[in-house]
XYZ file of C-alpha atoms in Angstrom:
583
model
C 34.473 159.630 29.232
C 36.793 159.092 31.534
C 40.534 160.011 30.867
C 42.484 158.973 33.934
C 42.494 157.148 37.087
C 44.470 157.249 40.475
C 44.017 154.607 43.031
C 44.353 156.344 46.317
C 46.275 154.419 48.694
C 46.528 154.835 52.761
C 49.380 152.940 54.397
C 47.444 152.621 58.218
C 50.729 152.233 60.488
C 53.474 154.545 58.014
C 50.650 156.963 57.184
C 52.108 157.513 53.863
C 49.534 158.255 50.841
C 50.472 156.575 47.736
C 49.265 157.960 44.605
C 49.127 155.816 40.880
C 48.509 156.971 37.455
C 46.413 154.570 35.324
C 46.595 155.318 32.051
C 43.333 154.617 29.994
C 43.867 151.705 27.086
C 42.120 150.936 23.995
C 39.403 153.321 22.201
C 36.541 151.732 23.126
C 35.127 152.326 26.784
C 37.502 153.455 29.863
C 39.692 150.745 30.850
C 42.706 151.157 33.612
C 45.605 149.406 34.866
C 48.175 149.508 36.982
C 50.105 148.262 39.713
C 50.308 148.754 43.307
C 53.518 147.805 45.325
C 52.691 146.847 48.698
C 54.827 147.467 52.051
C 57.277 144.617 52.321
C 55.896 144.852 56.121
C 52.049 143.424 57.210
C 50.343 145.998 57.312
C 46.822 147.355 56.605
C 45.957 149.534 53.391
C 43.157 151.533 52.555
C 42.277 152.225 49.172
C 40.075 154.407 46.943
C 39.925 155.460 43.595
C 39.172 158.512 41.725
C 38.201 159.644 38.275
C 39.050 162.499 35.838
C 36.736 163.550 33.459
C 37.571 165.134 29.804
C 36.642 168.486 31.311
C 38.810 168.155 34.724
C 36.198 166.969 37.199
C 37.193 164.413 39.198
C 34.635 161.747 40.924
C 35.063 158.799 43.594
C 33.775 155.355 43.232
C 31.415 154.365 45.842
C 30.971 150.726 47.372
C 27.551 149.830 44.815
C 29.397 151.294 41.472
C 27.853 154.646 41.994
C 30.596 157.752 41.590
C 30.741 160.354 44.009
C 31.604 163.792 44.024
C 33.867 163.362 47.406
C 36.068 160.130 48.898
C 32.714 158.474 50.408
C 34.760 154.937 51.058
C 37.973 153.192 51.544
C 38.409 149.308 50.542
C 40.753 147.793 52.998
C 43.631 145.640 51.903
C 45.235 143.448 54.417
C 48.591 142.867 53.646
C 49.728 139.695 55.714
C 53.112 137.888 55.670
C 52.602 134.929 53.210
C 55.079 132.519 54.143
C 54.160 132.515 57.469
C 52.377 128.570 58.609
C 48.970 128.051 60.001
C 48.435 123.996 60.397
C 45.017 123.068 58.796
C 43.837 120.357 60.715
C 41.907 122.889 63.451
C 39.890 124.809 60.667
C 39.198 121.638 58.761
C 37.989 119.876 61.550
C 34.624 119.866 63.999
C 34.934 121.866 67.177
C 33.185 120.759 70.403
C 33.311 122.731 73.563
C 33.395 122.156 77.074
C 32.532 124.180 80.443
C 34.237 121.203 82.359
C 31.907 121.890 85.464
C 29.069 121.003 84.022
C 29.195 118.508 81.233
C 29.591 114.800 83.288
C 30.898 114.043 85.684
C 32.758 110.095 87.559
C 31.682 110.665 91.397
C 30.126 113.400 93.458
C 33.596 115.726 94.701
C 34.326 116.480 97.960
C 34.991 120.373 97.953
C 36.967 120.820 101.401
C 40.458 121.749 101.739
C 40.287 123.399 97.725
C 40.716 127.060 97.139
C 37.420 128.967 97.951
C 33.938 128.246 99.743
C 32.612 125.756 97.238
C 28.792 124.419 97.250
C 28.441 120.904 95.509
C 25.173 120.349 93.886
C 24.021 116.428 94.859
C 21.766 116.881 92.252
C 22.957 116.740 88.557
C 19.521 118.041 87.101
C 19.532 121.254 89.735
C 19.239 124.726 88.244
C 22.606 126.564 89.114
C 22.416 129.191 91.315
C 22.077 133.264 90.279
C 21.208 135.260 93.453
C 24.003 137.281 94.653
C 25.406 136.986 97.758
C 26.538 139.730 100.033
C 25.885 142.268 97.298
C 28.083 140.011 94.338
C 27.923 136.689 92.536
C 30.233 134.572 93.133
C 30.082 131.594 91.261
C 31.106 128.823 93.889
C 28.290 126.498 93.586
C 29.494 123.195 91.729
C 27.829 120.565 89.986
C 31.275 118.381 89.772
C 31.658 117.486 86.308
C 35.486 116.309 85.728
C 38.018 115.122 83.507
C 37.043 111.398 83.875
C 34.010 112.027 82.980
C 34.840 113.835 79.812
C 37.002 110.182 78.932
C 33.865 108.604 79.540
C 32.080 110.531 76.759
C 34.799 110.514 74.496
C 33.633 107.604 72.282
C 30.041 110.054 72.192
C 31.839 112.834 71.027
C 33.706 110.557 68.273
C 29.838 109.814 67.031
C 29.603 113.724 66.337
C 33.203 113.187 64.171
C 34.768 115.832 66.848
C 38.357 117.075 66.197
C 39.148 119.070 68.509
C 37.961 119.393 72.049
C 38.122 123.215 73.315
C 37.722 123.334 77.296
C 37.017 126.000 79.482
C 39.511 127.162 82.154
C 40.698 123.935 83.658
C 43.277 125.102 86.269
C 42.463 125.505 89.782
C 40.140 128.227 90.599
C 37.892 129.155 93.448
C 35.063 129.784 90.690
C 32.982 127.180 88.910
C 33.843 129.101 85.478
C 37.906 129.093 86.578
C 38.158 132.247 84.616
C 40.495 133.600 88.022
C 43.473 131.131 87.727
C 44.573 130.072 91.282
C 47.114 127.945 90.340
C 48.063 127.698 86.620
C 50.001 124.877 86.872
C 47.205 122.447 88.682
C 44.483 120.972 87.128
C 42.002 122.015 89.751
C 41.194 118.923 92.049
C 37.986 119.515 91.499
C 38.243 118.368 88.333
C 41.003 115.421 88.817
C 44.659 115.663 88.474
C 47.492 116.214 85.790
C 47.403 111.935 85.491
C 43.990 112.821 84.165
C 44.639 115.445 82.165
C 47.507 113.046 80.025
C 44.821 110.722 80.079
C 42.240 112.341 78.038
C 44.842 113.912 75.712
C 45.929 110.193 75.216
C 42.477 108.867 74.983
C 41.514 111.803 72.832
C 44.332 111.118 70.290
C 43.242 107.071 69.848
C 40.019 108.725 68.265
C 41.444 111.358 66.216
C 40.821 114.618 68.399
C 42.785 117.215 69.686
C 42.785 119.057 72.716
C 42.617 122.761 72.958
C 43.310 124.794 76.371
C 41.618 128.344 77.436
C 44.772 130.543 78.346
C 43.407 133.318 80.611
C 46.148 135.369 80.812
C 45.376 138.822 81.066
C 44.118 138.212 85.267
C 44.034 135.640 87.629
C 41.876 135.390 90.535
C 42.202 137.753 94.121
C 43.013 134.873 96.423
C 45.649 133.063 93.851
C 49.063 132.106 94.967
C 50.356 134.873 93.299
C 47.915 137.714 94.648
C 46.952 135.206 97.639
C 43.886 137.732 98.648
C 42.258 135.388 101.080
C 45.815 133.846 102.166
C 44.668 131.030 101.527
C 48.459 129.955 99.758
C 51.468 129.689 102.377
C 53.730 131.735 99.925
C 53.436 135.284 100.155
C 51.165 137.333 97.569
C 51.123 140.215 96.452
C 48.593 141.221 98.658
C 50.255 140.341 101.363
C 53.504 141.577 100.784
C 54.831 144.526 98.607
C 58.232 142.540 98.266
C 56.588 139.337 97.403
C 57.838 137.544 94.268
C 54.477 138.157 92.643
C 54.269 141.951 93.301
C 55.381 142.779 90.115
C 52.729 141.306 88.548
C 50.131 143.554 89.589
C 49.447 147.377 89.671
C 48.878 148.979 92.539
C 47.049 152.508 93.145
C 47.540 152.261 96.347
C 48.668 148.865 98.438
C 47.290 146.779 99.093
C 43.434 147.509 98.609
C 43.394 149.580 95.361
C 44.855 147.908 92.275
C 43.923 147.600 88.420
C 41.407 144.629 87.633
C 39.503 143.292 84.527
C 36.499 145.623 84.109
C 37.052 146.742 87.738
C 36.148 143.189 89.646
C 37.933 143.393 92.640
C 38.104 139.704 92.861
C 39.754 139.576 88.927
C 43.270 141.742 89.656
C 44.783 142.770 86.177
C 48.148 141.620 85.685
C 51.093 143.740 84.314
C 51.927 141.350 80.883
C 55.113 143.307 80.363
C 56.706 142.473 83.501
C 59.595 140.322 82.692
C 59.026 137.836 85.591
C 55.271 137.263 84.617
C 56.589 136.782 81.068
C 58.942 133.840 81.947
C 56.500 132.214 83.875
C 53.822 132.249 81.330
C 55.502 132.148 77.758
C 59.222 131.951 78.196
C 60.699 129.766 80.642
C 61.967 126.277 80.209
C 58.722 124.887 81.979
C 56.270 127.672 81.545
C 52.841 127.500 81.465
C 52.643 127.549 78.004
C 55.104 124.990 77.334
C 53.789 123.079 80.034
C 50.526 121.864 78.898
C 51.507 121.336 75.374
C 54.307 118.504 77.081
C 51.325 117.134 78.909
C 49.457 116.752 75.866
C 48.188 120.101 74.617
C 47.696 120.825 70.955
C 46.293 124.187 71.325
C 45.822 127.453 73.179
C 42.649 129.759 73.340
C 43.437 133.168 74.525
C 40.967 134.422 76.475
C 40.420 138.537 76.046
C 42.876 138.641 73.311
C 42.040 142.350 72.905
C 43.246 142.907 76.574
C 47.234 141.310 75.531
C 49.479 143.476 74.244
C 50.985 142.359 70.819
C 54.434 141.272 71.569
C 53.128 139.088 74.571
C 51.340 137.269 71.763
C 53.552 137.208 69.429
C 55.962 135.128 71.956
C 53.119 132.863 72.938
C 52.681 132.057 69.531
C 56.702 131.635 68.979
C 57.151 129.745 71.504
C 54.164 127.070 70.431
C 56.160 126.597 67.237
C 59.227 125.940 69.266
C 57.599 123.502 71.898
C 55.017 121.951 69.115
C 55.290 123.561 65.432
C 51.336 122.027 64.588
C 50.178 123.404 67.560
C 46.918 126.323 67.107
C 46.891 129.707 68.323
C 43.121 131.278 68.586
C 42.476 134.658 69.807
C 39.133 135.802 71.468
C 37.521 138.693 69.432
C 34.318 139.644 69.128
C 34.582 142.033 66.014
C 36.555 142.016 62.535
C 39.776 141.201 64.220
C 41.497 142.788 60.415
C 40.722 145.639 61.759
C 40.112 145.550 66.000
C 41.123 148.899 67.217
C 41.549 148.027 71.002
C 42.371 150.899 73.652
C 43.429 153.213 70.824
C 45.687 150.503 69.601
C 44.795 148.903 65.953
C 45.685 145.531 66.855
C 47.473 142.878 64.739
C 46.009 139.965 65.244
C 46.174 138.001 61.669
C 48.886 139.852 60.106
C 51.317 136.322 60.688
C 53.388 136.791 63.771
C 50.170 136.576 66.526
C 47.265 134.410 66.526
C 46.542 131.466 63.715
C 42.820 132.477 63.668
C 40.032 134.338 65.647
C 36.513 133.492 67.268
C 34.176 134.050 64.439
C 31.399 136.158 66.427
C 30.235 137.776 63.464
C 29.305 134.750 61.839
C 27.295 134.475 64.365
C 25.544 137.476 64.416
C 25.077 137.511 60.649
C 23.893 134.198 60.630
C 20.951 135.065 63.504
C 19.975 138.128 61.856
C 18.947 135.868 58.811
C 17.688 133.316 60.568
C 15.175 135.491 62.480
C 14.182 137.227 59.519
C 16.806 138.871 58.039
C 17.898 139.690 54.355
C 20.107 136.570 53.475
C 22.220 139.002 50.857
C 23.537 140.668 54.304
C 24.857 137.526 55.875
C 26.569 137.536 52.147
C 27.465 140.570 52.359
C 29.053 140.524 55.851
C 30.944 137.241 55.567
C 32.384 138.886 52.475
C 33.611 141.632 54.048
C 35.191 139.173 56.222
C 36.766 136.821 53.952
C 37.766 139.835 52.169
C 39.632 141.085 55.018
C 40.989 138.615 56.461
C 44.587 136.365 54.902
C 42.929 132.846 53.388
C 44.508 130.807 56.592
C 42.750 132.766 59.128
C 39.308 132.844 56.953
C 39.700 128.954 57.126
C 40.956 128.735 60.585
C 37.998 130.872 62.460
C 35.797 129.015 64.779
C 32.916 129.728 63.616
C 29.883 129.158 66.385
C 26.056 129.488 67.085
C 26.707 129.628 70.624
C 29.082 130.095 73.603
C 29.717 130.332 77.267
C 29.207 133.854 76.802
C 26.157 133.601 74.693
C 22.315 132.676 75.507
C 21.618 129.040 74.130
C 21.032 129.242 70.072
C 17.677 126.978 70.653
C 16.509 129.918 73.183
C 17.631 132.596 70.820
C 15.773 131.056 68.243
C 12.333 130.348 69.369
C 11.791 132.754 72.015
C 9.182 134.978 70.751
C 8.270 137.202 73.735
C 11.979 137.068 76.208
C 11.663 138.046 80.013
C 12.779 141.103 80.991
C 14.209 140.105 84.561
C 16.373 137.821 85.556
C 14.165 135.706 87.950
C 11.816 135.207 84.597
C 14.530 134.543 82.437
C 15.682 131.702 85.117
C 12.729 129.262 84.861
C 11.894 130.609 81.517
C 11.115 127.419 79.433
C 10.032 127.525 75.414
C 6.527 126.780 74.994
C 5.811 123.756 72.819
C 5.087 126.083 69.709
C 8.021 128.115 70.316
C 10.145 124.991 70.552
C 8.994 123.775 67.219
C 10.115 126.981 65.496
C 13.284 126.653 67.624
C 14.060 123.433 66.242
C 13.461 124.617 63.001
C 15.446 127.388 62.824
C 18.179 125.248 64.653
C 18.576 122.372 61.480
C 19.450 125.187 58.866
C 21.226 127.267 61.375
C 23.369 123.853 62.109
C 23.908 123.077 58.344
C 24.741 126.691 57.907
C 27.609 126.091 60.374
C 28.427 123.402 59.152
C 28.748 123.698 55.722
C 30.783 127.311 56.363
C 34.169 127.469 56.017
C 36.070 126.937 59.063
C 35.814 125.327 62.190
C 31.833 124.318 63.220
C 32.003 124.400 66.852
C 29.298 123.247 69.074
C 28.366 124.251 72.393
C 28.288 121.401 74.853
C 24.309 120.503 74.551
C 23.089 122.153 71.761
C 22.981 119.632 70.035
C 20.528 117.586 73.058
C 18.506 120.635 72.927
C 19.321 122.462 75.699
C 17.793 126.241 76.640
C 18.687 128.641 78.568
C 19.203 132.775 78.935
C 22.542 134.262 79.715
C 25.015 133.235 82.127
C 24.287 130.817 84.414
C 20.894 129.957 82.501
C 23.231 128.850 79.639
C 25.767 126.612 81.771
C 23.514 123.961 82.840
C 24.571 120.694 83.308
C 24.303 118.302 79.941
C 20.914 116.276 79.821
C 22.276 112.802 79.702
C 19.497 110.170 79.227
C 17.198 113.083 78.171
C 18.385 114.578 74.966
C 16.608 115.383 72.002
C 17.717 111.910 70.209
C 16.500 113.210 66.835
C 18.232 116.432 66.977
C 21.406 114.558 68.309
C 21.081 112.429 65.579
C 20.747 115.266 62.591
C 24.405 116.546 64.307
C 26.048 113.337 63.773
C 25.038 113.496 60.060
C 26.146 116.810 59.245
C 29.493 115.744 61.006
C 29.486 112.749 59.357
C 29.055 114.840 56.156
C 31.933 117.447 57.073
C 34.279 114.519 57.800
C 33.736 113.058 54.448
C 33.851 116.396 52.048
C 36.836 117.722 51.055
C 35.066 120.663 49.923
C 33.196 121.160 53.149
C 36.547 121.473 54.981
C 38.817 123.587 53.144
C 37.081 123.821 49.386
C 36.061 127.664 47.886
C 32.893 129.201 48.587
C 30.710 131.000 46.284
C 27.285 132.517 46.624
C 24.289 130.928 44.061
C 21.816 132.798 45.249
C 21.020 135.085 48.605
C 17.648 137.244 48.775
C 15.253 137.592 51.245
C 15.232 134.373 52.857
C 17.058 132.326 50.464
C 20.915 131.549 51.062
C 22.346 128.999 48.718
C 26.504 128.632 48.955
C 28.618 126.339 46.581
C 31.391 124.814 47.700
C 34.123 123.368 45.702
C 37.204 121.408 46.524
C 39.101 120.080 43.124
C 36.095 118.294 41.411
C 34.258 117.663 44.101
C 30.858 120.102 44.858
C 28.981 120.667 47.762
C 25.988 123.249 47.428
C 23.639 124.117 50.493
C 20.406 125.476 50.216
C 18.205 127.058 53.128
C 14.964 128.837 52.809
C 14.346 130.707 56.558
C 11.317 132.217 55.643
C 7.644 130.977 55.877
C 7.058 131.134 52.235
C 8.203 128.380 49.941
C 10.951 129.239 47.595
C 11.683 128.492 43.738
C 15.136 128.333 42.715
C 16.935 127.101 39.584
C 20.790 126.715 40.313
C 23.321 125.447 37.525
C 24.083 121.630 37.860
C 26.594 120.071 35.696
C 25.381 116.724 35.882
C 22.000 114.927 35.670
C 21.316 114.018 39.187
C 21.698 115.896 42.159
C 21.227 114.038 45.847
C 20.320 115.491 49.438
C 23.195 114.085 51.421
C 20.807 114.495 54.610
C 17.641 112.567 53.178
C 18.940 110.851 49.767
C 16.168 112.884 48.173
C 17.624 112.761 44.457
C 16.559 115.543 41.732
C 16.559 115.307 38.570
C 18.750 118.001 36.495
C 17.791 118.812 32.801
C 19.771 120.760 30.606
C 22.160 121.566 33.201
C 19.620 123.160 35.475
C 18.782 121.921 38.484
C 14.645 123.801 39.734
C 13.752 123.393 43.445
C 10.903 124.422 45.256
C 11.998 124.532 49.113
C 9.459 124.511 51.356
C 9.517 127.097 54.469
C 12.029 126.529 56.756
C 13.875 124.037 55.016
C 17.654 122.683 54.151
C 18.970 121.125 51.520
C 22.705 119.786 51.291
C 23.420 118.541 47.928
C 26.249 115.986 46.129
């Protein structure tokens, strides 16, 4: 009994409220149209609509079809510049990444005369070490891996059907995690030279991958050669001198011993992105960083605390990879809905076309644990909805979506854990018993197929795919097991890449949702004629399910189990913890 409707519209950056009359058509039932001009700018909308009765009450439609007496919710509509390019090869492809330190290494480094007091573990297999010293962690104790050792795995990493190889900081740093940039134009010797970096790029291309680079650009380390701390450099820093040539790059409180720095570590001094000079040398100049590594070989950029760089600084990064390499990637680090990231009271702009090609996909990852331990599969649905909803199609298929990170605890630990320590020195040694390793395992094929049968970028954490545990940082950063991985697990990796490299419609095809309850999750995915539908059950109760089928057999691409399919139905009874890809 409706007898009109206005859609309520927000503009979030003009702040201007749009209001539009639907007239109700036809006699039977209440049925509205209209038509909704967006800003010719990108831009964010919010949206809600509201009903008049016959007798002049008005109601609001809520998010489950319900009508509400008051404006309960606003649907967001991102409104992103369409003709701007994203190139498809990084979502489509398989994602494998590095912490360089620790995943092989050619020969056993020599640490002296490098930036820092470095410790060299002789021992690959040792445990790395946690305890601080003098009052702080500091992160100098090496195990050596290098960029000749990565080569020397490269034909390993083809056998997963890797695309794209994402490395951790690689430039010299005093740290074993090279998250505070000494030098950003030197591979750190550490790790070999800028011979060795062309090298892998090279060897890297001859097997179809791509190289992407972690750009930590919102700090660099206390005793760099542009703050040069320690004095380690022979140029003046700006801790040494208030007229050095890097002194604009920082912000001083009060020089030289109180300055800005990332989450207030001292030995992490923020730098000032808008200072012209700091500009040039990262994005700008006719040999900056940026442009620098994508000559030597590059094809990508990861921007480390993305949140922490202000939008224009981005927004040349990004126009500048266009002008040095137009197919090169752009992805941000965000933890959240980047649609929507509100960072220091700034809503940030992220996917609107100008800035980054696509984001880190945490939320897929913490949907996709929820479920996993337990959780309602319709709210994994209903959060990578949300997402897909929110964010342009390009970015959607260009996430990098993960089970695990550098900054995460290792998905296997996660996952079968049932009892975590509560201190560190517990969490250190802490092993998973047999049983709990079992469930890990598990829980870690569908979690894997889930990843990989998701649209965007799978991307696997050096080792989780041997089977490695561990807690948070360092438990997680251990060196890679070679000669003792999990053979059987490795092997189930290579056939979901395998699988990924061969489907169209696992790489850039639609996705739908057949069925999600409980612990059932079942997603379709459909490139031109071509179908892909995986099915997990991650509960400890079998599950029936009948899913349409349009033809008569149906084939698990990960056993060659075939079903057959009468009258267009396909019935399956999964057992507990269980997958299911079929073709």
């Amino acid at each position: 009994g409706f007898v009109s409707a206005e859609l309520l519209c927000l503009c979030e950056f003009s702040t201007r409220e749009l209001t539009i009359l639907l007239p109700a058509i036809g006699d039977q039932g209440d049925l509205f149209c209209g038509t909704l001009t967006v800003p010719a700018t990108p831009d964010l909308l919010w949206y809600s609509f509201r009903f008049t009765r016959r007798d002049g009450s008005a109601v609001f439609l809520g998010q489950n079809g319900y009508c509400y007496a008051s404006d309960l919710q606003r649907w967001q509509l991102t409104v992103y510049d369409g003709e701007s390019v994203t190139p498809q090869w990084f979502g489509r492809g398989i994602t494998y990444q590095i912490f360089p330190d620790r995943f092989c290494r050619s020969r056993l480094p020599d640490p002296s005369g490098m930036v820092g007091e470095r410790l060299v573990h002789r021992q690959w297999s040792d445990a790395p070490l946690y305890r601080p010293e003098q009052g702080e962690v500091t992160n100098r104790d090496f195990f050596g891996g290098d960029l000749q050792g990565i080569i020397s795995k490269l034909d390993y990493l083809q056998s997963l059907s890797v695309t794209t190889l994402y490395l951790n900081p690689i430039f010299e740093s005093a740290s074993n995690h090279r998250y505070d940039t000494a030098d950003y134009l030197s591979i750190d010797p550490m790790l070999g030279t800028e011979s060795d970096f062309r090298q892998l790029c090279d060897e890297a291309e001859k097997r179809g991958m791509r190289v992407m680079l972690d750009g930590v650009f919102n700090h660099t380390g206390s005793n760099s050669r542009y703050f040069n701390a320690d004095g380690f450099y022979p140029q003046l820093g700006a801790a040494q001198s208030p007229v050095s040539l890097y002194a604009p790059w920082y912000q001083f409180r009060h020089w030289p011993d109180s300055y800005e720095s990332w989450w207030g570590i001292r030995t992490l001094p923020a730098v000032n992105e808008h200072a012209p000079s700091y500009r040039e040398f990262i994005i700008t100049g006719e040999d900056s960083v940026v442009r620098h590594w994508l000559r030597c070989g590059a094809s990508a950029w990861r921007l480390d605390v993305a949140d922490e760089l202000p939008d224009d600084f981005i927004t040349d990064i990004r126009r500048v990879m266009v002008e040095e390499k137009p197919d090169s990637f752009l992805l941000g680090e965000v933890w959240e809905d980047g649609s929507n990231k509100i960072a220091y009271s700034q809503r940030r702009k992220y996917l609107l076309g100008a800035e980054t090609h696509g984001l880190m996909n945490y939320p897929f990852r913490q949907a996709a644990l929820d479920y996993l331990q337990g959780g309602d599969a319709a709210d994994f649905k209903e959060a990578m909805e949300t997402i897909r909803e929110n964010y342009p199609p390009a970015a959607f298929y260009s996430a990098m979506n993960f089970l695990g990170t550098h900054d995460t605890p290792r998905i296997l630990t996660v996952l079968g854990a049932m009892q975590p320590p509560q201190d560190k020195d517990g969490r250190a040694v802490y092993c998973l018993s047999p049983a709990e390793r079992f469930l890990g395992l598990q829980r870690l094929r569908l979690a894997a197929a889930l990843l990989y049968s998701f649209p965007g970028s799978p991307t696997v954490f050096y080792g989780d795919e041997a089977g490695m545990e561990g807690w948070e940082d360092p438990f997680n950063r251990r060196t890679y097991p070679w000669g003792e991985e999990n053979q059987k697990l490795v092997r189930y990796y290579q056939a979901l890449g395998r699988l990924r490299a061969a489907r169209s419609s696992l790489q850039q095809g639609d996705i739908t949702y057949l069925y999600a309850s409980d612990g059932g999750l079942v997603l379709r995915r459909q490139y031109g004629e071509e179908v892909t539908v995986t099915a997990l059950n991650a509960s400890t109760d079998s599950l029936e399910l009948t899913l349409p089928w349009e033809v008569d057999l149906a084939t698990d691409a990960l056993t060659s189990q075939q079903f057959f399919v009468r009258d267009r139905l396909l019935h399956l009874c999964l057992p507990p913890l269980s997958v299911l890809i079929l073709i």
